[in-house]
mmCIF file of C-alpha atoms and ligand atoms in Angstrom:
data_model
loop_
_atom_site.group_PDB
_atom_site.id
_atom_site.type_symbol
_atom_site.label_atom_id
_atom_site.label_comp_id
_atom_site.label_asym_id
_atom_site.label_seq_id
_atom_site.Cartn_x
_atom_site.Cartn_y
_atom_site.Cartn_z
ATOM 1 C CA MET U 1 44.998 -8.701 30.742
ATOM 2 C CA ARG U 2 49.490 -9.736 30.257
ATOM 3 C CA ILE U 3 50.654 -7.309 26.895
ATOM 4 C CA ALA U 4 53.900 -8.498 25.131
ATOM 5 C CA VAL U 5 55.313 -5.318 24.603
ATOM 6 C CA ILE U 6 58.171 -4.943 21.828
ATOM 7 C CA GLY U 7 59.423 -1.440 21.330
ATOM 8 C CA GLY U 8 61.837 -2.366 18.485
ATOM 9 C CA ASP U 9 63.929 -0.272 15.965
ATOM 10 C CA GLY U 10 64.806 3.579 15.664
ATOM 11 C CA THR U 11 61.202 5.232 17.810
ATOM 12 C CA GLY U 12 59.348 2.270 17.998
ATOM 13 C CA PRO U 13 60.643 2.275 22.256
ATOM 14 C CA GLU U 14 59.677 5.681 22.032
ATOM 15 C CA VAL U 15 55.844 5.738 20.913
ATOM 16 C CA VAL U 16 54.959 2.987 22.720
ATOM 17 C CA ALA U 17 56.354 4.319 25.404
ATOM 18 C CA GLU U 18 53.680 7.553 25.310
ATOM 19 C CA GLY U 19 50.721 4.635 24.055
ATOM 20 C CA LEU U 20 51.740 2.703 27.787
ATOM 21 C CA LYS U 21 51.051 5.990 29.250
ATOM 22 C CA VAL U 22 47.442 6.201 27.218
ATOM 23 C CA LEU U 23 46.789 2.817 28.725
ATOM 24 C CA GLN U 24 48.018 3.333 32.118
ATOM 25 C CA SER U 25 45.314 5.977 31.884
ATOM 26 C CA ALA U 26 42.707 4.247 30.221
ATOM 27 C CA ALA U 27 42.769 1.104 32.409
ATOM 28 C CA GLU U 28 42.104 3.497 35.512
ATOM 29 C CA LYS U 29 38.996 5.107 34.254
ATOM 30 C CA VAL U 30 37.623 2.459 32.965
ATOM 31 C CA GLY U 31 38.903 -0.025 35.352
ATOM 32 C CA PHE U 32 40.391 -2.939 34.463
ATOM 33 C CA GLU U 33 43.431 -4.741 35.182
ATOM 34 C CA TYR U 34 46.782 -6.016 32.816
ATOM 35 C CA THR U 35 50.412 -6.653 32.909
ATOM 36 C CA THR U 36 53.300 -5.988 30.466
ATOM 37 C CA GLN U 37 56.639 -7.803 29.273
ATOM 38 C CA ASP U 38 58.713 -6.127 27.458
ATOM 39 C CA PHE U 39 60.758 -8.280 25.614
ATOM 40 C CA ASP U 40 63.879 -7.079 23.580
ATOM 41 C CA VAL U 41 63.677 -7.982 20.272
ATOM 42 C CA SER U 42 65.491 -5.248 17.861
ATOM 43 C CA GLY U 43 67.988 -4.409 15.002
ATOM 44 C CA ASP U 44 70.389 -4.110 18.221
ATOM 45 C CA ARG U 45 70.219 -6.768 20.143
ATOM 46 C CA TYR U 46 70.781 -8.595 16.588
ATOM 47 C CA LEU U 47 73.890 -7.218 16.222
ATOM 48 C CA ALA U 48 74.746 -6.984 19.331
ATOM 49 C CA ALA U 49 74.461 -11.148 19.209
ATOM 50 C CA GLY U 50 77.097 -11.306 16.220
ATOM 51 C CA GLY U 51 74.036 -11.650 13.653
ATOM 52 C CA ASP U 52 75.490 -11.017 10.521
ATOM 53 C CA PRO U 53 74.056 -7.657 8.964
ATOM 54 C CA ASN U 54 73.770 -9.156 5.312
ATOM 55 C CA ALA U 55 72.453 -12.453 5.772
ATOM 56 C CA ALA U 56 70.250 -12.840 8.392
ATOM 57 C CA SER U 57 71.925 -15.888 10.394
ATOM 58 C CA ILE U 58 71.804 -16.361 14.040
ATOM 59 C CA PRO U 59 67.197 -16.405 14.682
ATOM 60 C CA ILE U 60 65.645 -12.204 14.989
ATOM 61 C CA ILE U 61 63.703 -13.898 17.056
ATOM 62 C CA SER U 62 63.269 -17.807 18.599
ATOM 63 C CA ASP U 63 60.928 -20.044 18.610
ATOM 64 C CA GLU U 64 61.526 -19.804 21.593
ATOM 65 C CA GLU U 65 60.180 -16.070 22.773
ATOM 66 C CA ILE U 66 57.267 -16.782 19.665
ATOM 67 C CA ALA U 67 56.388 -19.588 22.046
ATOM 68 C CA GLU U 68 56.195 -17.041 24.223
ATOM 69 C CA LEU U 69 54.550 -14.810 22.605
ATOM 70 C CA ALA U 70 51.392 -16.309 21.626
ATOM 71 C CA THR U 71 50.169 -16.948 26.069
ATOM 72 C CA PHE U 72 49.113 -13.260 25.472
ATOM 73 C CA ASP U 73 45.897 -11.837 25.367
ATOM 74 C CA ALA U 74 48.434 -9.200 22.911
ATOM 75 C CA ILE U 75 50.916 -7.912 21.629
ATOM 76 C CA TYR U 76 52.928 -4.275 21.826
ATOM 77 C CA LEU U 77 54.152 -3.463 18.754
ATOM 78 C CA GLY U 78 57.351 0.118 18.074
ATOM 79 C CA ALA U 79 59.072 -0.078 14.393
ATOM 80 C CA VAL U 80 61.215 -3.305 12.615
ATOM 81 C CA GLY U 81 64.071 -1.626 10.336
ATOM 82 C CA HIS U 82 67.995 -0.831 12.042
ATOM 83 C CA PRO U 83 69.827 1.232 9.144
ATOM 84 C CA ASP U 84 73.198 -0.245 10.066
ATOM 85 C CA VAL U 85 70.696 -4.529 8.497
ATOM 86 C CA ALA U 86 70.325 -5.354 5.144
ATOM 87 C CA PRO U 87 66.382 -4.365 4.166
ATOM 88 C CA GLY U 88 64.519 -8.126 4.668
ATOM 89 C CA ILE U 89 66.501 -9.635 7.541
ATOM 90 C CA LEU U 90 64.589 -8.000 10.393
ATOM 91 C CA GLU U 91 60.969 -7.647 8.336
ATOM 92 C CA LYS U 92 60.678 -12.054 7.547
ATOM 93 C CA GLY U 93 62.984 -12.114 10.625
ATOM 94 C CA LEU U 94 60.640 -10.631 13.592
ATOM 95 C CA LEU U 95 57.536 -9.346 11.824
ATOM 96 C CA LEU U 96 56.541 -12.091 9.592
ATOM 97 C CA LYS U 97 57.612 -14.309 11.346
ATOM 98 C CA ALA U 98 55.215 -13.212 14.292
ATOM 99 C CA ARG U 99 52.544 -13.000 11.448
ATOM 100 C CA PHE U 100 52.916 -16.357 10.332
ATOM 101 C CA GLU U 101 54.134 -18.518 13.411
ATOM 102 C CA LEU U 102 50.897 -16.469 15.410
ATOM 103 C CA ASP U 103 48.517 -17.000 11.843
ATOM 104 C CA GLN U 104 47.615 -13.425 12.483
ATOM 105 C CA TYR U 105 45.622 -14.171 9.028
ATOM 106 C CA ILE U 106 44.608 -10.292 8.686
ATOM 107 C CA ASN U 107 45.925 -7.325 9.281
ATOM 108 C CA LEU U 108 43.733 -4.195 9.538
ATOM 109 C CA ARG U 109 43.780 -1.102 8.551
ATOM 110 C CA PRO U 110 41.451 1.519 9.454
ATOM 111 C CA VAL U 111 41.864 4.846 6.889
ATOM 112 C CA THR U 112 40.332 7.298 9.400
ATOM 113 C CA LEU U 113 41.043 11.045 8.485
ATOM 114 C CA TYR U 114 39.752 13.041 12.097
ATOM 115 C CA PRO U 115 38.795 16.486 11.994
ATOM 116 C CA GLY U 116 40.847 18.646 12.029
ATOM 117 C CA VAL U 117 43.854 17.089 10.168
ATOM 118 C CA GLU U 118 45.541 18.488 7.372
ATOM 119 C CA THR U 119 45.025 15.976 3.994
ATOM 120 C CA PRO U 120 47.337 16.199 0.800
ATOM 121 C CA LEU U 121 43.943 15.772 -1.828
ATOM 122 C CA ALA U 122 41.984 19.256 -2.245
ATOM 123 C CA GLY U 123 39.431 20.025 -1.235
ATOM 124 C CA LYS U 124 38.145 16.757 0.260
ATOM 125 C CA ARG U 125 36.616 16.840 4.414
ATOM 126 C CA SER U 126 37.234 14.814 6.961
ATOM 127 C CA GLU U 127 33.181 13.271 5.731
ATOM 128 C CA ASP U 128 34.647 11.736 3.355
ATOM 129 C CA ILE U 129 38.130 9.453 4.278
ATOM 130 C CA ASP U 130 37.048 7.056 6.710
ATOM 131 C CA PHE U 131 36.700 3.630 5.437
ATOM 132 C CA VAL U 132 38.730 0.533 6.430
ATOM 133 C CA VAL U 133 40.740 -2.075 4.204
ATOM 134 C CA VAL U 134 41.245 -5.905 5.799
ATOM 135 C CA ARG U 135 44.608 -6.718 4.381
ATOM 136 C CA GLU U 136 45.552 -10.115 3.668
ATOM 137 C CA ASN U 137 48.053 -11.310 6.647
ATOM 138 C CA THR U 138 49.273 -14.243 5.627
ATOM 139 C CA GLU U 139 50.432 -15.460 1.739
ATOM 140 C CA GLY U 140 50.096 -13.653 -1.849
ATOM 141 C CA LEU U 141 53.757 -12.653 -2.422
ATOM 142 C CA TYR U 142 54.647 -12.861 1.525
ATOM 143 C CA THR U 143 55.124 -15.829 2.042
ATOM 144 C CA GLY U 144 58.383 -16.297 0.953
ATOM 145 C CA MET U 145 58.183 -19.303 -1.601
ATOM 146 C CA GLY U 146 60.100 -19.118 -4.423
ATOM 147 C CA GLY U 147 63.861 -19.237 -4.748
ATOM 148 C CA VAL U 148 67.113 -17.858 -7.763
ATOM 149 C CA GLN U 149 69.392 -19.194 -10.148
ATOM 150 C CA TYR U 150 72.348 -18.701 -11.422
ATOM 151 C CA LYS U 151 72.559 -16.143 -9.036
ATOM 152 C CA GLY U 152 74.889 -13.512 -10.952
ATOM 153 C CA THR U 153 75.577 -14.224 -13.635
ATOM 154 C CA PRO U 154 73.582 -12.678 -16.745
ATOM 155 C CA ASN U 155 71.618 -15.650 -17.371
ATOM 156 C CA GLU U 156 69.792 -14.708 -13.275
ATOM 157 C CA VAL U 157 66.498 -16.294 -12.867
ATOM 158 C CA ALA U 158 64.913 -14.999 -10.024
ATOM 159 C CA THR U 159 61.008 -16.478 -8.890
ATOM 160 C CA GLN U 160 58.085 -15.566 -6.078
ATOM 161 C CA ILE U 161 55.855 -17.592 -6.271
ATOM 162 C CA MET U 162 52.075 -15.679 -5.586
ATOM 163 C CA CYS U 163 50.486 -18.129 -3.344
ATOM 164 C CA ASN U 164 47.010 -18.439 -3.302
ATOM 165 C CA THR U 165 44.908 -20.695 -1.292
ATOM 166 C CA ARG U 166 41.175 -20.321 -1.142
ATOM 167 C CA MET U 167 41.194 -21.887 2.520
ATOM 168 C CA GLY U 168 43.074 -17.765 2.921
ATOM 169 C CA ALA U 169 40.896 -15.389 1.377
ATOM 170 C CA GLU U 170 38.619 -17.248 2.388
ATOM 171 C CA ARG U 171 38.910 -16.098 5.229
ATOM 172 C CA ALA U 172 39.856 -12.250 4.869
ATOM 173 C CA ILE U 173 36.837 -12.271 2.233
ATOM 174 C CA ARG U 174 34.677 -13.266 4.958
ATOM 175 C CA TYR U 175 36.565 -11.346 7.934
ATOM 176 C CA ALA U 176 35.845 -8.213 5.823
ATOM 177 C CA MET U 177 31.489 -9.419 5.030
ATOM 178 C CA ASP U 178 31.895 -9.476 8.690
ATOM 179 C CA LEU U 179 32.755 -6.485 9.420
ATOM 180 C CA CYS U 180 31.554 -4.315 7.033
ATOM 181 C CA MET U 181 28.415 -5.535 8.527
ATOM 182 C CA ARG U 182 29.227 -3.406 11.411
ATOM 183 C CA ARG U 183 30.029 -0.785 10.142
ATOM 184 C CA ASP U 184 27.502 2.327 10.289
ATOM 185 C CA ASP U 185 28.133 2.908 6.679
ATOM 186 C CA LYS U 186 26.986 2.458 3.166
ATOM 187 C CA LYS U 187 26.961 -1.621 3.773
ATOM 188 C CA GLN U 188 29.303 -2.173 0.426
ATOM 189 C CA ILE U 189 32.433 -4.286 0.138
ATOM 190 C CA THR U 190 35.537 -3.304 -1.767
ATOM 191 C CA LEU U 191 37.330 -6.892 -3.493
ATOM 192 C CA VAL U 192 40.580 -5.274 -4.490
ATOM 193 C CA GLY U 193 42.729 -7.712 -6.599
ATOM 194 C CA LYS U 194 43.908 -7.947 -11.199
ATOM 195 C CA THR U 195 41.527 -9.493 -11.590
ATOM 196 C CA ASN U 196 42.407 -8.884 -16.054
ATOM 197 C CA VAL U 197 46.041 -10.284 -15.012
ATOM 198 C CA LEU U 198 46.501 -12.573 -12.162
ATOM 199 C CA THR U 199 44.002 -14.930 -13.494
ATOM 200 C CA TYR U 200 44.709 -17.576 -12.040
ATOM 201 C CA ALA U 201 44.906 -15.925 -8.551
ATOM 202 C CA HIS U 202 42.844 -13.502 -8.346
ATOM 203 C CA ASP U 203 40.464 -15.480 -10.637
ATOM 204 C CA LEU U 204 40.418 -17.070 -6.669
ATOM 205 C CA TRP U 205 39.986 -15.270 -5.154
ATOM 206 C CA PHE U 206 36.861 -12.985 -7.116
ATOM 207 C CA ARG U 207 35.896 -16.916 -7.542
ATOM 208 C CA ALA U 208 35.332 -16.062 -3.429
ATOM 209 C CA PHE U 209 33.966 -13.630 -3.366
ATOM 210 C CA MET U 210 31.217 -13.447 -5.082
ATOM 211 C CA GLU U 211 30.800 -17.273 -3.236
ATOM 212 C CA ILE U 212 30.511 -16.394 -0.011
ATOM 213 C CA GLY U 213 28.742 -12.936 -0.120
ATOM 214 C CA GLU U 214 25.756 -14.470 -1.007
ATOM 215 C CA GLU U 215 26.014 -15.337 2.757
ATOM 216 C CA TYR U 216 25.030 -11.286 2.241
ATOM 217 C CA PRO U 217 23.001 -10.129 1.138
ATOM 218 C CA GLU U 218 22.967 -6.940 2.308
ATOM 219 C CA LEU U 219 26.191 -6.076 1.285
ATOM 220 C CA THR U 220 26.504 -4.736 -2.242
ATOM 221 C CA LYS U 221 29.334 -6.001 -3.053
ATOM 222 C CA ASP U 222 31.849 -4.191 -4.737
ATOM 223 C CA TYR U 223 34.765 -4.944 -6.937
ATOM 224 C CA ASN U 224 37.862 -2.537 -8.191
ATOM 225 C CA HIS U 225 41.121 -3.485 -10.454
ATOM 226 C CA VAL U 226 44.338 -2.191 -7.963
ATOM 227 C CA ASP U 227 45.679 0.799 -10.311
ATOM 228 C CA ALA U 228 41.945 1.878 -10.207
ATOM 229 C CA CYS U 229 41.514 1.727 -6.952
ATOM 230 C CA CYS U 230 44.686 3.777 -6.420
ATOM 231 C CA MET U 231 43.127 6.333 -9.233
ATOM 232 C CA TRP U 232 39.751 6.497 -6.829
ATOM 233 C CA PHE U 233 41.866 6.748 -3.232
ATOM 234 C CA VAL U 234 42.814 10.541 -4.479
ATOM 235 C CA LYS U 235 39.791 11.114 -6.771
ATOM 236 C CA ASN U 236 36.974 10.273 -4.842
ATOM 237 C CA PRO U 237 37.823 8.418 -1.223
ATOM 238 C CA GLU U 238 33.971 8.846 -0.084
ATOM 239 C CA TYR U 239 33.163 6.129 -2.802
ATOM 240 C CA TYR U 240 34.680 2.931 -0.441
ATOM 241 C CA ASP U 241 33.284 1.441 3.120
ATOM 242 C CA THR U 242 35.119 -1.861 3.631
ATOM 243 C CA ILE U 243 37.987 -3.501 1.010
ATOM 244 C CA VAL U 244 39.108 -6.533 1.024
ATOM 245 C CA VAL U 245 42.795 -7.620 -0.266
ATOM 246 C CA CYS U 246 45.724 -9.515 -0.630
ATOM 247 C CA ASN U 247 48.584 -8.733 1.145
ATOM 248 C CA MET U 248 51.134 -7.652 -1.810
ATOM 249 C CA PHE U 249 48.395 -4.902 -3.495
ATOM 250 C CA GLY U 250 47.187 -4.402 0.941
ATOM 251 C CA ASP U 251 50.485 -3.815 1.704
ATOM 252 C CA ILE U 252 50.770 -1.115 -1.397
ATOM 253 C CA ILE U 253 47.042 0.825 -0.571
ATOM 254 C CA THR U 254 46.798 1.040 2.722
ATOM 255 C CA ASP U 255 50.642 3.528 3.261
ATOM 256 C CA LEU U 256 48.493 5.672 -0.157
ATOM 257 C CA GLY U 257 45.516 5.151 3.380
ATOM 258 C CA ALA U 258 48.037 6.275 5.471
ATOM 259 C CA MET U 259 48.493 9.642 3.753
ATOM 260 C CA ILE U 260 45.115 10.040 2.381
ATOM 261 C CA GLN U 261 44.701 10.368 5.978
ATOM 262 C CA GLY U 262 47.491 12.820 7.192
ATOM 263 C CA GLY U 263 50.869 10.276 7.033
ATOM 264 C CA MET U 264 52.412 7.546 9.235
ATOM 265 C CA GLY U 265 51.353 9.855 12.185
ATOM 266 C CA ILE U 266 48.607 8.889 13.171
ATOM 267 C CA ALA U 267 47.396 5.801 10.914
ATOM 268 C CA ALA U 268 47.197 2.963 12.889
ATOM 269 C CA GLY U 269 46.794 -0.812 12.275
ATOM 270 C CA GLY U 270 46.504 -4.007 13.481
ATOM 271 C CA ASN U 271 47.739 -7.767 13.100
ATOM 272 C CA ILE U 272 44.956 -9.706 13.584
ATOM 273 C CA ASN U 273 43.933 -13.476 14.810
ATOM 274 C CA PRO U 274 40.380 -13.549 15.271
ATOM 275 C CA GLN U 275 41.081 -17.294 17.155
ATOM 276 C CA GLY U 276 44.381 -16.526 18.941
ATOM 277 C CA VAL U 277 46.941 -13.684 19.820
ATOM 278 C CA SER U 278 46.596 -9.902 17.684
ATOM 279 C CA MET U 279 49.547 -7.594 17.580
ATOM 280 C CA PHE U 280 49.385 -3.760 16.796
ATOM 281 C CA GLU U 281 51.500 -1.245 15.558
ATOM 282 C CA PRO U 282 52.181 2.531 14.069
ATOM 283 C CA ILE U 283 52.452 1.093 10.345
ATOM 284 C CA GLY U 284 55.971 3.691 9.796
ATOM 285 C CA GLY U 285 58.502 2.127 10.484
ATOM 286 C CA SER U 286 61.018 2.915 12.318
ATOM 287 C CA ALA U 287 62.467 6.785 11.302
ATOM 288 C CA PRO U 288 66.051 6.494 11.579
ATOM 289 C CA LYS U 289 66.919 9.741 11.353
ATOM 290 C CA TYR U 290 64.470 11.457 14.743
ATOM 291 C CA THR U 291 65.916 8.548 16.832
ATOM 292 C CA GLY U 292 65.683 9.511 20.070
ATOM 293 C CA LYS U 293 65.099 13.462 19.611
ATOM 294 C CA ASN U 294 61.454 13.314 20.608
ATOM 295 C CA VAL U 295 60.033 14.912 17.553
ATOM 296 C CA ILE U 296 58.599 11.748 15.871
ATOM 297 C CA ASN U 297 54.213 11.460 16.568
ATOM 298 C CA PRO U 298 53.498 8.953 18.964
ATOM 299 C CA LEU U 299 49.417 8.960 17.991
ATOM 300 C CA ALA U 300 49.996 6.028 15.199
ATOM 301 C CA ALA U 301 51.237 4.131 18.075
ATOM 302 C CA ILE U 302 48.055 5.455 20.431
ATOM 303 C CA CYS U 303 46.004 4.721 17.865
ATOM 304 C CA ALA U 304 47.224 1.520 17.685
ATOM 305 C CA MET U 305 46.547 1.313 21.437
ATOM 306 C CA GLY U 306 43.478 1.629 20.996
ATOM 307 C CA MET U 307 42.691 -0.744 18.263
ATOM 308 C CA MET U 308 44.171 -4.175 20.743
ATOM 309 C CA LEU U 309 41.689 -2.596 23.186
ATOM 310 C CA ASP U 310 38.750 -2.758 21.088
ATOM 311 C CA THR U 311 40.327 -6.213 20.258
ATOM 312 C CA LEU U 312 40.239 -7.369 23.542
ATOM 313 C CA GLY U 313 37.326 -6.284 24.047
ATOM 314 C CA GLU U 314 36.970 -2.700 26.549
ATOM 315 C CA GLU U 315 35.281 -0.671 23.947
ATOM 316 C CA GLN U 316 34.608 1.926 26.101
ATOM 317 C CA ALA U 317 38.395 2.079 26.712
ATOM 318 C CA ALA U 318 39.220 2.136 22.955
ATOM 319 C CA LYS U 319 35.848 5.312 22.118
ATOM 320 C CA ALA U 320 37.823 6.922 24.713
ATOM 321 C CA VAL U 321 41.295 6.582 23.744
ATOM 322 C CA GLU U 322 40.438 7.210 20.455
ATOM 323 C CA GLN U 323 38.401 10.494 21.032
ATOM 324 C CA ALA U 324 40.746 12.434 23.311
ATOM 325 C CA VAL U 325 42.658 11.911 19.769
ATOM 326 C CA ILE U 326 40.048 13.686 17.546
ATOM 327 C CA THR U 327 39.798 16.113 20.213
ATOM 328 C CA LEU U 328 43.884 16.792 19.873
ATOM 329 C CA CYS U 329 44.180 16.362 16.399
ATOM 330 C CA ASN U 330 40.563 19.199 16.527
ATOM 331 C CA SER U 331 42.494 21.374 18.864
ATOM 332 C CA LYS U 332 46.367 21.796 19.787
ATOM 333 C CA LEU U 333 48.310 20.473 16.898
ATOM 334 C CA LYS U 334 49.497 22.034 14.708
ATOM 335 C CA ASN U 335 50.773 19.209 11.967
ATOM 336 C CA LEU U 336 50.722 15.966 13.173
ATOM 337 C CA GLY U 337 54.722 15.386 11.054
ATOM 338 C CA ALA U 338 57.846 14.293 13.140
ATOM 339 C CA GLY U 339 59.550 17.988 14.355
ATOM 340 C CA ARG U 340 56.476 19.729 13.588
ATOM 341 C CA MET U 341 53.578 19.272 15.836
ATOM 342 C CA GLY U 342 54.089 21.794 17.726
ATOM 343 C CA TYR U 343 55.309 19.062 20.656
ATOM 344 C CA SER U 344 57.233 16.974 21.937
ATOM 345 C CA THR U 345 56.658 13.212 21.494
ATOM 346 C CA THR U 346 56.131 12.382 25.390
ATOM 347 C CA GLU U 347 54.036 16.329 26.029
ATOM 348 C CA VAL U 348 52.046 14.519 23.049
ATOM 349 C CA GLY U 349 51.780 11.196 24.958
ATOM 350 C CA ASP U 350 50.508 14.004 28.211
ATOM 351 C CA LEU U 351 48.414 15.541 26.012
ATOM 352 C CA VAL U 352 46.288 12.141 25.074
ATOM 353 C CA VAL U 353 45.514 11.020 28.957
ATOM 354 C CA ALA U 354 44.977 14.955 29.947
ATOM 355 C CA GLY U 355 42.311 13.877 27.587
ATOM 356 C CA LEU U 356 41.259 11.174 28.801
HETATM 357 C C1 IPM H 1 53.808 -2.794 6.814
HETATM 358 C C2 IPM H 1 55.269 -2.922 5.862
HETATM 359 C C3 IPM H 1 56.020 -4.718 5.902
HETATM 360 C C4 IPM H 1 54.861 -5.595 5.048
HETATM 361 C C5 IPM H 1 57.118 -4.234 5.681
HETATM 362 C C6 IPM H 1 58.307 -3.596 7.308
HETATM 363 C C7 IPM H 1 57.880 -5.825 6.116
HETATM 364 O O1 IPM H 1 55.325 -2.069 4.474
HETATM 365 O O2 IPM H 1 53.459 -3.705 7.892
HETATM 366 O O3 IPM H 1 53.266 -2.694 6.103
HETATM 367 O O4 IPM H 1 54.730 -5.195 2.957
HETATM 368 O O5 IPM H 1 54.210 -5.583 5.221
HETATM 369 MG MG1 MG H 2 53.896 -1.252 4.415
#
């Protein structure tokens, strides 16, 4: 396999280094071969090249680099976000650009509470929190459609269009239903939306969900409004098996999901193009205040590496990585928070390798 590596900003390169250590060990153990290639794409590079910190003035990642990334088997990404660059510039210019240009139309975010990991939900145990969120990843409120008129005047008008296509909804729903069929759970697929207010956008989603659902008679089809879903994540997360959701609501509920599974230190995600090149990343950000201190938790990045191996067909290696993480969480690690693990970033990576 050929793997493109983008360490990115802040703690991104530190956690990616631990994920790569685990990859090397897994490859030796299971017996597959791979090469990696680093892509220096980051806020630092943007600023060093003379990029304007307040407006996107030069590309964060060039079209040539995107075209090159498309030739790899997978992309491993650390983090995006720089304290000296205004919000939106790096996110749009790197993360969203890669998702859109490489048509990574699924954002796959498992919410699993591993045994021994503390959850803020009182009385909930590992067996209660184990579901997966399939977030649509290329449409909705993320397309950048819309605009501003009369900016800076009392008459200013800003619109941000929520773009929903039948094709986009359909391929996310099908992916989620196929995944739900493969999961060892209660075969329940929940569409999360807001049909009571988004009477055009989520009516399209709801009809698509019901129509496609007929092709999956074994699945229980279920619908939740997004506000109720937030309530249930906290009150009875054991209710969920597989969720399919639009881009913006998926962004929000998966941060809540990350918290109930033990925090950003453990939450991983995959930006998946089932027909193309996918990109794997920890859900957490670049954590500037922890950068360079060797205290950030690399487990989310290591779990993202596990997802990458699974997607590339190395299921045995993926399972071994996950098991090593579970064992570590359930034995030595005190806490999953940065600086509170009882070990440094590099030591946690070494412990996972030792576990493998
Ligand atoms: C995520 C992040 C991104 C998103 C940001 C950084 C643009 O929050 O991956 O969930 O909103 O998708
Ligand atoms: Mg998010």
